[in-house]
Coordinates of C-alpha atoms in Angstrom, one line a residue:
Chain D
M11 CA -97.2 120.7 40.3
T12 CA -93.6 121.7 40.1
A13 CA -91.1 119.1 38.8
A14 CA -88.3 117.7 41.0
I15 CA -85.0 119.0 39.8
I16 CA -82.6 116.2 38.8
D17 CA -79.3 117.4 40.2
G18 CA -76.6 116.2 37.7
K19 CA -73.8 117.9 39.6
A20 CA -74.6 115.9 42.7
V21 CA -75.0 112.6 40.8
A22 CA -71.8 113.2 39.0
A23 CA -70.0 114.0 42.2
R24 CA -71.3 110.8 43.8
T25 CA -70.3 108.8 40.7
N26 CA -66.8 110.3 40.7
E27 CA -66.4 109.4 44.4
E28 CA -67.3 105.8 43.6
T29 CA -64.9 105.8 40.7
A30 CA -62.1 107.3 42.8
Q31 CA -62.6 104.6 45.4
A32 CA -62.6 101.8 42.7
V33 CA -59.5 103.4 41.2
A34 CA -57.7 103.2 44.5
E35 CA -58.7 99.6 44.9
F36 CA -57.6 98.8 41.4
T37 CA -54.2 100.5 42.0
D38 CA -53.7 98.6 45.3
R39 CA -54.5 95.3 43.6
T40 CA -52.6 95.7 40.4
G41 CA -49.8 98.1 41.2
T42 CA -50.8 100.3 38.3
R43 CA -53.2 103.2 37.9
P44 CA -55.8 103.3 35.2
G45 CA -54.4 105.8 32.6
L46 CA -56.3 108.2 30.3
A47 CA -54.6 109.5 27.2
T48 CA -56.1 112.7 25.8
I49 CA -55.1 113.9 22.4
L50 CA -55.7 117.5 21.3
V51 CA -54.9 118.4 17.7
G52 CA -54.7 122.2 17.1
D53 CA -55.6 125.1 19.2
D54 CA -59.4 125.3 19.4
A55 CA -60.0 127.2 22.7
A56 CA -63.2 125.3 23.7
S57 CA -61.5 121.9 23.0
A58 CA -58.5 122.9 25.1
V59 CA -60.9 123.7 28.0
Y60 CA -62.7 120.4 27.7
V61 CA -59.5 118.4 27.5
E62 CA -58.1 120.3 30.5
S63 CA -61.2 119.5 32.5
K64 CA -61.1 115.8 31.7
R65 CA -57.4 115.6 32.6
R66 CA -57.9 117.4 35.9
T67 CA -60.8 115.1 36.8
S68 CA -58.8 112.0 35.9
V69 CA -55.9 113.0 38.1
R70 CA -58.2 114.0 40.9
L71 CA -59.7 110.5 40.8
G72 CA -56.3 108.9 41.0
M73 CA -55.6 108.0 37.3
A74 CA -52.5 108.5 35.3
D75 CA -52.6 111.4 32.8
F76 CA -51.1 111.0 29.4
H77 CA -51.7 114.1 27.4
R78 CA -50.5 114.7 23.9
H79 CA -50.9 117.9 22.0
L80 CA -50.3 118.0 18.2
P81 CA -50.2 121.2 16.1
S82 CA -53.1 122.1 13.9
T83 CA -50.7 121.3 11.0
A84 CA -50.4 117.6 12.1
S85 CA -50.9 115.2 9.2
R86 CA -53.1 112.1 9.2
D87 CA -50.0 110.0 9.6
D88 CA -48.9 112.0 12.6
V89 CA -52.2 111.4 14.4
A90 CA -52.3 107.8 13.3
R91 CA -48.8 107.1 14.6
L92 CA -49.6 108.6 17.9
L93 CA -52.8 106.6 18.1
D94 CA -50.9 103.4 17.3
E95 CA -48.3 104.2 20.0
L96 CA -50.9 104.8 22.6
A97 CA -52.9 101.7 21.5
S98 CA -49.9 99.5 22.2
D99 CA -48.9 101.2 25.5
D100 CA -50.0 99.0 28.4
A101 CA -50.0 102.0 30.8
V102 CA -52.8 103.7 28.7
S103 CA -56.2 102.3 29.6
G104 CA -58.2 104.7 27.5
I105 CA -57.6 107.0 24.6
L106 CA -59.7 110.1 24.0
L107 CA -59.2 111.9 20.7
Q108 CA -60.8 115.3 21.3
L109 CA -63.2 116.3 18.5
P110 CA -63.6 118.2 16.3
L111 CA -60.3 117.5 14.5
P112 CA -59.0 120.1 12.0
E113 CA -61.1 119.8 8.9
S114 CA -58.3 118.5 6.8
L115 CA -58.1 115.3 8.8
D116 CA -60.2 112.1 8.2
T117 CA -62.0 112.0 11.5
T118 CA -63.9 108.7 11.0
G119 CA -60.8 106.8 9.8
L120 CA -58.7 108.2 12.7
V121 CA -61.2 107.5 15.4
D122 CA -61.4 103.9 14.1
L123 CA -57.7 103.4 14.9
I124 CA -58.6 103.4 18.6
P125 CA -58.9 99.8 19.7
P126 CA -62.4 99.1 21.1
S127 CA -60.8 98.0 24.4
K128 CA -59.5 101.6 24.8
D129 CA -62.3 103.5 23.2
V130 CA -63.5 105.3 26.3
D131 CA -65.5 107.8 24.3
G132 CA -67.4 104.8 22.7
L133 CA -67.3 106.5 19.3
T134 CA -65.5 103.9 17.1
T135 CA -67.4 101.8 14.5
A136 CA -66.4 98.7 16.5
S137 CA -67.9 100.1 19.7
A138 CA -71.1 101.2 17.8
G139 CA -71.3 97.6 16.5
L140 CA -70.9 96.1 20.0
L141 CA -73.7 98.4 21.3
A142 CA -76.0 97.6 18.4
R143 CA -75.5 93.9 18.9
G144 CA -75.9 94.2 22.7
L145 CA -72.4 92.8 23.2
P146 CA -70.1 94.0 26.1
G147 CA -68.1 97.1 25.2
L148 CA -67.6 100.8 26.0
R149 CA -70.5 103.0 25.4
P150 CA -70.6 106.8 24.5
C151 CA -70.4 109.0 27.6
T152 CA -73.3 111.4 27.2
P153 CA -75.9 108.7 26.6
L154 CA -74.6 106.8 29.5
G155 CA -74.8 109.9 31.6
A156 CA -78.5 110.4 30.6
V157 CA -79.4 106.9 31.6
E158 CA -77.5 107.2 34.8
L159 CA -79.5 110.3 35.8
L160 CA -82.7 108.4 35.1
D161 CA -81.5 105.5 37.3
S162 CA -80.4 108.0 40.0
S163 CA -84.0 109.3 40.1
E164 CA -85.4 105.7 40.2
V165 CA -87.3 106.2 36.9
T166 CA -88.7 103.0 35.6
L167 CA -87.5 102.3 32.1
S168 CA -88.7 98.8 31.5
G169 CA -92.0 99.0 29.7
S170 CA -92.1 102.8 29.7
R171 CA -92.6 104.9 26.6
V172 CA -89.4 106.9 26.0
V173 CA -89.1 109.4 23.2
V174 CA -85.6 110.6 22.2
V175 CA -85.6 113.8 20.2
G176 CA -82.5 113.8 18.1
R177 CA -80.6 111.2 16.1
S178 CA -77.0 112.3 16.3
E179 CA -74.2 109.8 16.2
L180 CA -72.9 111.0 19.5
V181 CA -76.1 111.1 21.5
G182 CA -79.5 110.3 20.0
R183 CA -78.8 107.0 18.2
P184 CA -76.7 105.3 20.9
L185 CA -79.1 106.6 23.6
A186 CA -82.0 104.9 21.8
Q187 CA -80.1 101.7 21.8
L188 CA -79.2 101.9 25.5
L189 CA -82.8 102.6 26.4
L190 CA -84.0 99.7 24.2
Q191 CA -81.7 97.4 26.1
R192 CA -83.3 98.6 29.3
D193 CA -86.6 97.4 27.9
A194 CA -88.1 100.8 27.2
T195 CA -90.5 101.2 24.2
V196 CA -88.3 103.7 22.4
T197 CA -89.3 106.3 19.7
T198 CA -86.7 108.4 17.9
A199 CA -88.0 111.8 16.7
H200 CA -86.0 114.3 14.7
S201 CA -86.1 117.3 12.4
R202 CA -88.2 115.5 9.9
T203 CA -90.8 114.3 12.4
Q204 CA -94.3 115.6 11.7
D205 CA -96.3 116.9 14.6
L206 CA -93.5 116.7 17.1
P207 CA -95.7 117.7 20.1
A208 CA -98.1 114.7 19.4
V209 CA -95.1 112.4 19.3
T210 CA -93.4 113.7 22.5
R211 CA -96.6 113.9 24.5
D212 CA -96.7 110.0 24.3
A213 CA -93.5 110.0 26.4
D214 CA -93.3 108.9 30.0
V215 CA -89.7 109.8 29.7
L216 CA -88.6 112.5 27.2
V217 CA -84.9 112.9 26.4
V218 CA -84.1 115.9 24.2
A219 CA -80.8 116.0 22.3
A220 CA -81.9 118.0 19.3
G221 CA -79.3 120.8 19.5
V222 CA -82.1 123.4 19.0
P223 CA -82.4 126.0 21.8
G224 CA -85.8 126.0 23.5
L225 CA -87.3 123.5 21.1
I226 CA -89.4 121.8 23.7
G227 CA -92.1 123.6 25.6
A228 CA -95.0 122.8 27.8
E229 CA -97.1 121.7 24.8
H230 CA -94.7 118.9 24.1
V231 CA -94.8 117.3 27.5
K232 CA -97.3 114.9 29.1
K233 CA -98.2 115.8 32.6
G234 CA -95.9 114.0 35.0
A235 CA -93.3 113.0 32.4
V236 CA -89.6 112.9 33.3
V237 CA -87.6 115.3 31.0
I238 CA -83.9 115.0 30.4
D239 CA -82.3 117.9 28.5
V240 CA -79.1 117.1 26.7
G241 CA -78.9 120.4 24.9
I242 CA -76.6 123.2 26.0
H243 CA -76.4 126.6 24.2
R244 CA -74.9 130.0 25.0
T245 CA -77.7 132.6 24.9
E246 CA -77.9 136.2 25.8
T247 CA -79.3 135.3 29.1
G248 CA -76.7 132.6 29.9
L249 CA -76.6 128.9 29.2
A250 CA -79.8 127.2 28.1
G251 CA -80.9 123.8 26.9
D252 CA -83.2 122.4 24.2
V253 CA -86.1 122.6 26.7
R254 CA -87.9 125.7 27.9
F255 CA -87.2 124.9 31.5
D256 CA -89.5 127.6 33.0
E257 CA -92.5 126.2 31.1
V258 CA -91.8 122.5 31.4
V259 CA -91.0 122.6 35.1
G260 CA -94.7 123.1 35.6
V261 CA -95.8 120.0 33.7
A262 CA -93.0 117.4 34.2
S263 CA -92.6 115.4 37.4
A264 CA -88.8 115.6 37.2
I265 CA -86.5 117.6 34.9
T266 CA -82.7 118.2 34.5
P267 CA -81.6 121.8 34.6
V268 CA -79.1 123.4 32.1
P269 CA -76.4 123.8 33.3
G270 CA -76.0 121.2 36.0
G271 CA -77.9 118.3 34.4
V272 CA -76.5 116.0 31.9
G273 CA -73.3 118.1 31.4
P274 CA -71.5 117.0 34.5
M275 CA -72.4 113.4 33.9
T276 CA -70.4 113.2 30.6
I277 CA -67.0 113.5 32.3
A278 CA -68.1 111.3 35.1
M279 CA -69.0 108.5 32.6
L280 CA -65.7 109.1 30.8
M281 CA -63.9 108.4 34.1
R282 CA -66.0 105.3 34.7
N283 CA -65.3 104.1 31.2
T284 CA -61.5 104.6 31.7
L285 CA -61.7 102.5 34.9
T286 CA -63.8 99.9 33.1
A287 CA -61.2 99.7 30.3
A288 CA -58.4 99.2 32.8
I289 CA -60.3 96.5 34.6
M290 CA -61.2 94.7 31.4
V291 CA -57.6 94.5 30.5
S292 CA -56.4 93.5 33.9
E293 CA -58.9 90.8 34.7
P294 CA -57.9 88.1 32.2
Q295 CA -54.4 88.3 33.7
Q296 CA -55.4 87.5 37.3
Chain W
M2 CA -111.8 98.9 2.4
T3 CA -109.7 95.9 1.5
A4 CA -105.9 96.4 1.6
A5 CA -103.7 96.1 -1.5
I6 CA -101.6 93.0 -1.3
I7 CA -97.9 93.7 -1.5
D8 CA -96.6 91.0 -3.8
G9 CA -93.2 90.0 -2.4
K10 CA -92.7 87.3 -5.0
A11 CA -93.1 89.7 -7.8
V12 CA -90.9 92.4 -6.3
A13 CA -88.2 89.7 -5.6
A14 CA -88.4 88.4 -9.1
R15 CA -88.0 91.9 -10.5
T16 CA -85.1 92.6 -8.2
N17 CA -83.5 89.4 -9.1
E18 CA -83.8 90.2 -12.8
E19 CA -82.1 93.5 -12.2
T20 CA -79.4 91.8 -10.3
A21 CA -78.9 89.2 -13.0
Q22 CA -78.5 92.0 -15.6
A23 CA -76.0 93.8 -13.4
V24 CA -74.1 90.6 -12.8
A25 CA -73.8 90.1 -16.5
E26 CA -72.5 93.6 -17.0
F27 CA -70.0 93.1 -14.1
T28 CA -68.8 89.9 -15.6
D29 CA -68.4 91.5 -19.1
R30 CA -66.5 94.4 -17.6
T31 CA -64.2 92.6 -15.1
G32 CA -63.9 89.1 -16.6
T33 CA -64.9 87.6 -13.3
R34 CA -68.2 86.6 -11.8
P35 CA -69.4 87.8 -8.3
G36 CA -68.9 84.7 -6.1
L37 CA -71.0 83.6 -3.2
A38 CA -69.5 81.2 -0.6
T39 CA -72.0 79.4 1.5
I40 CA -70.9 77.5 4.6
L41 CA -73.1 74.8 6.1
V42 CA -71.9 73.2 9.4
G43 CA -73.7 70.0 10.3
D44 CA -76.8 68.5 8.9
D45 CA -79.8 70.5 10.0
A46 CA -82.4 69.8 7.4
A47 CA -84.0 73.3 7.3
S48 CA -80.5 74.9 7.1
A49 CA -79.6 72.6 4.2
V50 CA -82.8 73.6 2.3
Y51 CA -82.1 77.3 2.8
V52 CA -78.5 77.0 1.7
E53 CA -79.5 75.0 -1.4
S54 CA -82.0 77.7 -2.3
K55 CA -79.5 80.5 -2.0
R56 CA -76.9 78.6 -4.0
R57 CA -79.4 77.8 -6.8
T58 CA -80.5 81.4 -7.0
S59 CA -77.0 82.7 -7.1
V60 CA -76.1 80.4 -10.0
R61 CA -79.3 81.3 -11.8
L62 CA -78.3 85.0 -11.6
G63 CA -74.9 84.3 -13.0
M64 CA -72.8 84.2 -9.9
A65 CA -70.1 81.7 -9.0
D66 CA -71.0 79.2 -6.3
F67 CA -68.5 78.2 -3.6
H68 CA -70.2 75.9 -1.2
R69 CA -68.5 74.3 1.7
H70 CA -70.0 71.7 4.0
L71 CA -68.4 70.9 7.3
P72 CA -69.5 68.0 9.6
S73 CA -71.4 68.8 12.8
T74 CA -68.2 67.7 14.6
A75 CA -66.2 70.5 13.1
S76 CA -64.1 72.5 15.7
R77 CA -64.0 76.2 16.1
D78 CA -60.6 76.1 14.4
D79 CA -61.9 74.2 11.4
V80 CA -64.6 76.8 10.8
A81 CA -62.2 79.7 11.5
R82 CA -59.6 78.3 9.0
L83 CA -62.2 77.9 6.3
L84 CA -63.5 81.5 6.9
D85 CA -59.9 82.8 6.7
E86 CA -59.3 80.9 3.5
L87 CA -62.5 82.3 1.9
A88 CA -61.7 85.8 3.3
S89 CA -58.4 85.9 1.4
D90 CA -59.8 84.3 -1.8
D91 CA -60.4 87.0 -4.4
A92 CA -62.9 84.9 -6.3
V93 CA -65.2 85.0 -3.3
S94 CA -67.2 88.2 -3.1
G95 CA -69.5 87.2 -0.3
I96 CA -69.4 84.8 2.6
L97 CA -72.5 83.4 4.1
L98 CA -72.1 81.3 7.3
Q99 CA -75.5 79.6 7.6
L100 CA -76.9 79.9 11.1
P101 CA -77.6 78.4 13.5
L102 CA -74.2 76.8 14.1
P103 CA -74.0 73.7 16.2
E104 CA -74.3 74.8 19.8
S105 CA -70.8 73.9 20.8
L106 CA -69.4 76.6 18.5
D107 CA -68.9 80.3 19.3
T108 CA -71.3 81.9 16.8
T109 CA -70.5 85.5 17.5
G110 CA -66.8 85.1 17.4
L111 CA -66.9 83.0 14.2
V112 CA -69.3 85.4 12.4
D113 CA -66.9 88.3 13.2
L114 CA -64.1 86.5 11.3
I115 CA -66.0 87.4 8.1
P116 CA -64.4 90.7 6.8
P117 CA -67.1 93.5 6.5
S118 CA -66.4 93.8 2.8
K119 CA -67.6 90.2 2.3
D120 CA -70.3 90.2 5.0
V121 CA -73.3 89.7 2.7
D122 CA -75.6 88.8 5.6
G123 CA -74.7 92.0 7.3
L124 CA -74.4 90.3 10.6
T125 CA -70.9 91.0 11.9
T126 CA -70.2 93.5 14.6
A127 CA -68.3 95.6 12.1
S128 CA -71.3 95.8 9.7
A129 CA -73.6 96.6 12.7
G130 CA -71.3 99.4 13.6
L131 CA -71.2 100.8 10.0
L132 CA -75.0 100.7 10.0
A133 CA -75.3 102.3 13.4
R134 CA -73.0 105.1 12.3
G135 CA -74.7 105.5 8.9
L136 CA -71.4 104.6 7.1
P137 CA -71.4 102.6 3.8
G138 CA -71.5 98.9 4.3
L139 CA -73.5 95.7 3.8
R140 CA -76.8 95.6 5.6
P141 CA -78.8 92.6 6.9
C142 CA -81.0 91.0 4.2
T143 CA -84.4 90.7 5.8
P144 CA -84.5 94.4 7.0
L145 CA -83.4 95.5 3.5
G146 CA -86.1 93.4 2.0
A147 CA -88.8 95.0 4.1
V148 CA -87.6 98.5 3.2
E149 CA -87.5 97.4 -0.5
L150 CA -91.1 96.3 -0.3
L151 CA -92.2 99.6 1.1
D152 CA -90.3 101.4 -1.6
S153 CA -91.8 99.2 -4.3
S154 CA -95.3 100.2 -3.0
E155 CA -94.2 103.9 -3.0
V156 CA -94.8 104.2 0.7
T157 CA -93.5 107.6 2.0
L158 CA -91.1 106.9 4.8
S159 CA -89.7 110.4 5.4
G160 CA -91.7 112.0 8.3
S161 CA -94.0 109.0 8.7
R162 CA -94.5 107.3 12.0
V163 CA -93.2 103.8 11.7
V164 CA -93.5 101.2 14.5
V165 CA -91.3 98.1 14.4
V166 CA -92.6 95.3 16.7
G167 CA -89.6 93.2 17.6
R168 CA -86.0 94.0 18.5
S169 CA -84.1 91.0 17.3
E170 CA -80.5 91.4 16.2
L171 CA -81.3 90.0 12.8
V172 CA -84.4 92.0 12.0
G173 CA -86.0 94.5 14.4
R174 CA -82.9 96.5 15.5
P175 CA -81.2 96.9 12.1
L176 CA -84.6 97.6 10.5
A177 CA -85.2 100.5 13.0
Q178 CA -81.8 101.9 12.0
L179 CA -82.6 101.6 8.2
L180 CA -85.9 103.3 8.7
L181 CA -84.4 106.1 10.8
Q182 CA -81.9 106.8 8.0
R183 CA -84.9 107.1 5.7
D184 CA -86.1 109.9 7.9
A185 CA -89.0 108.0 9.5
T186 CA -90.0 108.7 13.1
V187 CA -89.3 105.2 14.4
T188 CA -90.7 103.4 17.5
T189 CA -89.4 100.0 18.5
A190 CA -91.9 98.0 20.5
H191 CA -91.3 94.5 21.9
S192 CA -92.4 92.0 24.5
R193 CA -92.0 94.4 27.4
T194 CA -94.1 97.1 25.7
Q195 CA -97.2 98.1 27.7
D196 CA -100.5 98.5 25.8
L197 CA -99.1 97.4 22.5
P198 CA -102.3 98.2 20.5
A199 CA -102.0 101.9 21.6
V200 CA -98.4 102.0 20.4
T201 CA -99.0 100.2 17.1
R202 CA -102.1 102.3 16.3
D203 CA -99.9 105.3 16.0
A204 CA -98.1 103.8 13.0
D205 CA -98.6 104.9 9.5
V206 CA -96.3 102.0 8.7
L207 CA -96.3 98.9 10.9
V208 CA -93.6 96.3 10.6
V209 CA -94.0 93.2 12.6
A210 CA -91.0 91.0 13.4
A211 CA -92.0 89.7 16.8
G212 CA -91.8 86.0 16.1
V213 CA -95.2 85.5 17.7
P214 CA -97.9 83.9 15.5
G215 CA -101.0 86.0 15.0
L216 CA -99.8 88.7 17.5
I217 CA -101.2 91.6 15.6
G218 CA -104.9 91.9 14.9
A219 CA -107.3 94.6 13.6
E220 CA -107.3 96.3 17.0
H221 CA -103.5 97.0 16.6
V222 CA -103.8 98.8 13.2
K223 CA -104.7 102.4 12.3
K224 CA -107.1 102.6 9.4
G225 CA -105.2 103.0 6.2
A226 CA -101.8 101.9 7.7
V227 CA -99.3 99.9 5.7
V228 CA -98.5 96.5 7.3
I229 CA -95.4 94.5 6.7
D230 CA -95.3 91.0 8.3
V231 CA -91.9 89.6 8.7
G232 CA -93.1 86.6 10.8
I233 CA -93.4 83.1 9.3
H234 CA -94.6 80.1 11.3
R235 CA -95.8 76.6 10.4
T236 CA -99.3 76.2 11.8
E237 CA -101.9 73.4 11.4
T238 CA -103.5 75.4 8.6
G239 CA -100.3 76.2 6.8
L240 CA -97.8 79.0 6.9
A241 CA -98.8 82.1 8.9
G242 CA -97.2 85.3 10.0
D243 CA -97.2 87.5 13.1
V244 CA -100.2 89.3 11.7
R245 CA -103.8 88.0 11.5
F246 CA -104.1 88.7 7.8
D247 CA -107.8 88.1 7.5
E248 CA -108.6 90.7 10.1
V249 CA -106.0 93.3 9.2
V250 CA -106.6 93.2 5.5
G251 CA -109.9 95.0 6.2
V252 CA -108.2 97.9 8.1
A253 CA -104.8 98.4 6.4
S254 CA -104.3 100.2 3.0
A255 CA -101.6 97.7 2.0
I256 CA -100.3 94.5 3.6
T257 CA -97.8 91.7 2.8
P258 CA -99.1 88.1 2.7
V259 CA -97.3 85.2 4.4
P260 CA -96.0 83.4 2.5
G261 CA -95.1 85.5 -0.5
G262 CA -94.3 88.8 1.3
V263 CA -91.0 89.5 3.0
G264 CA -89.7 85.9 2.6
P265 CA -88.8 86.0 -1.1
M266 CA -87.1 89.4 -0.6
T267 CA -84.5 88.0 1.8
I268 CA -82.7 85.9 -0.8
A269 CA -83.1 88.7 -3.4
M270 CA -81.3 91.1 -1.0
L271 CA -78.6 88.5 -0.4
M272 CA -78.0 88.4 -4.1
R273 CA -77.9 92.1 -4.4
N274 CA -75.5 92.3 -1.4
T275 CA -73.2 89.8 -3.1
L276 CA -73.2 91.9 -6.3
T277 CA -72.5 95.0 -4.2
A278 CA -69.6 93.3 -2.4
A279 CA -68.1 92.3 -5.8
I280 CA -68.5 95.9 -7.1
M281 CA -67.0 97.5 -4.0
V282 CA -63.9 95.4 -4.4
S283 CA -63.6 95.8 -8.1
E284 CA -64.1 99.5 -8.3
P285 CA -61.0 100.8 -6.6
Q286 CA -59.0 98.8 -9.2
Q287 CA -60.4 100.5 -12.2

């Protein structure tokens, strides 16, 4: 058996098309575009590339682009003032504070200045609380993207055994919550887990977000399982994930490649969140 | 083999003694007592008994008792005004809004008026967010009590496989988070889980908070596992839990009885949370 390849690029492109269409409808209806404010503090090259890519996509989908760049010497107050300004600007539907911030800044405190209604990255304490309680709110983009890929492949989540490897604040923990709300039986494994292969072999659906290159091999995967690889690492032979693709492709029934799997979904979900944020604000006024 | 019985009454009594001593020290040091405000809306008999028991314990441990009773006809604004008043009263360390509220009231919205620093039940969205992010905050009492019982029995959580049966907002979900932060490999099972016995038999530690009388029997438990029963139900033959105690006692290495297991721990953790809330407010001022 060779696993079906879950084409994240194609799913992301389809999702973005749907978002663009909904943005056009929103703009026709309200006379305003959904607006995404991106904030870059300092000059980290990778962060600049990510922000650029998000801005370009948002404009392509018809949104308004509000970009702010602060120097690496910006104080906490500088960032806080900017966040407050964007929070009270009705033209800004979503605020994305690109991480990591320079180390001198209080990341948690600053992120929490983003109002939950504009928290399109889903990273604030308020958004985490809404997710934990199963209340409506904006969810983190990468976990949303992983679930969307499973849905696009018509994978049954209700009643299935899902193992999430990794318990990061950005991916593993919110993803476990999303999957639980989809009625999966969810196990979270991590660096302290004993006998990881025994744990992961229970999985009908295995989602790997451990941040460890090549952690998961054929011995970790039940025959016919669906494998989603959230990891992405630069290696000597190119980009690679947390999953040894060449091995696991012979055991799984479906698998995401790296690159071209979860990666493209993250921006697509950010775009959808920005549209959702705009709609949430506009609807009570109709 | 017969399982050791985990004596929740004894652990709760010991915890309460420690809390009383810390309350006395706090009062000596600051000149004020930690204060617990309990709010009862309406005349539900069971709720009245619970509130009475919490008040009595708080007074016995040396805390100040601020009780408010609103009629069942109280409006949302009546409850909101009272919560605001207690939120801004420095003598009130913790606010407990006894649930369930009369059905006409917006429970989620009202609970969220309790500031996280006084949320001794750990039920607000803000507290749920702090727990989900692993940030300092007040945690829900019953999950805390279950973990405390495991600690009192010197059960190793780090690296162990823990299965939580139940995904309620009050118990199952926060408990899974607490256990994950203690480095357990955590599985959440629930009513949609397929082949529950196969899932629960993986558990070194099995915590049952399903709300289904007698759900878990010998066939669900690995030999030598530790079993914590959060359920409590009135049956024809007296109080009973989610676990068939008489069966499981012959398989487990340790087990909580019902009553006398997790139950007494819930109030003990409420008391400790109230003390913690008082200390958190007082310390920045020293």
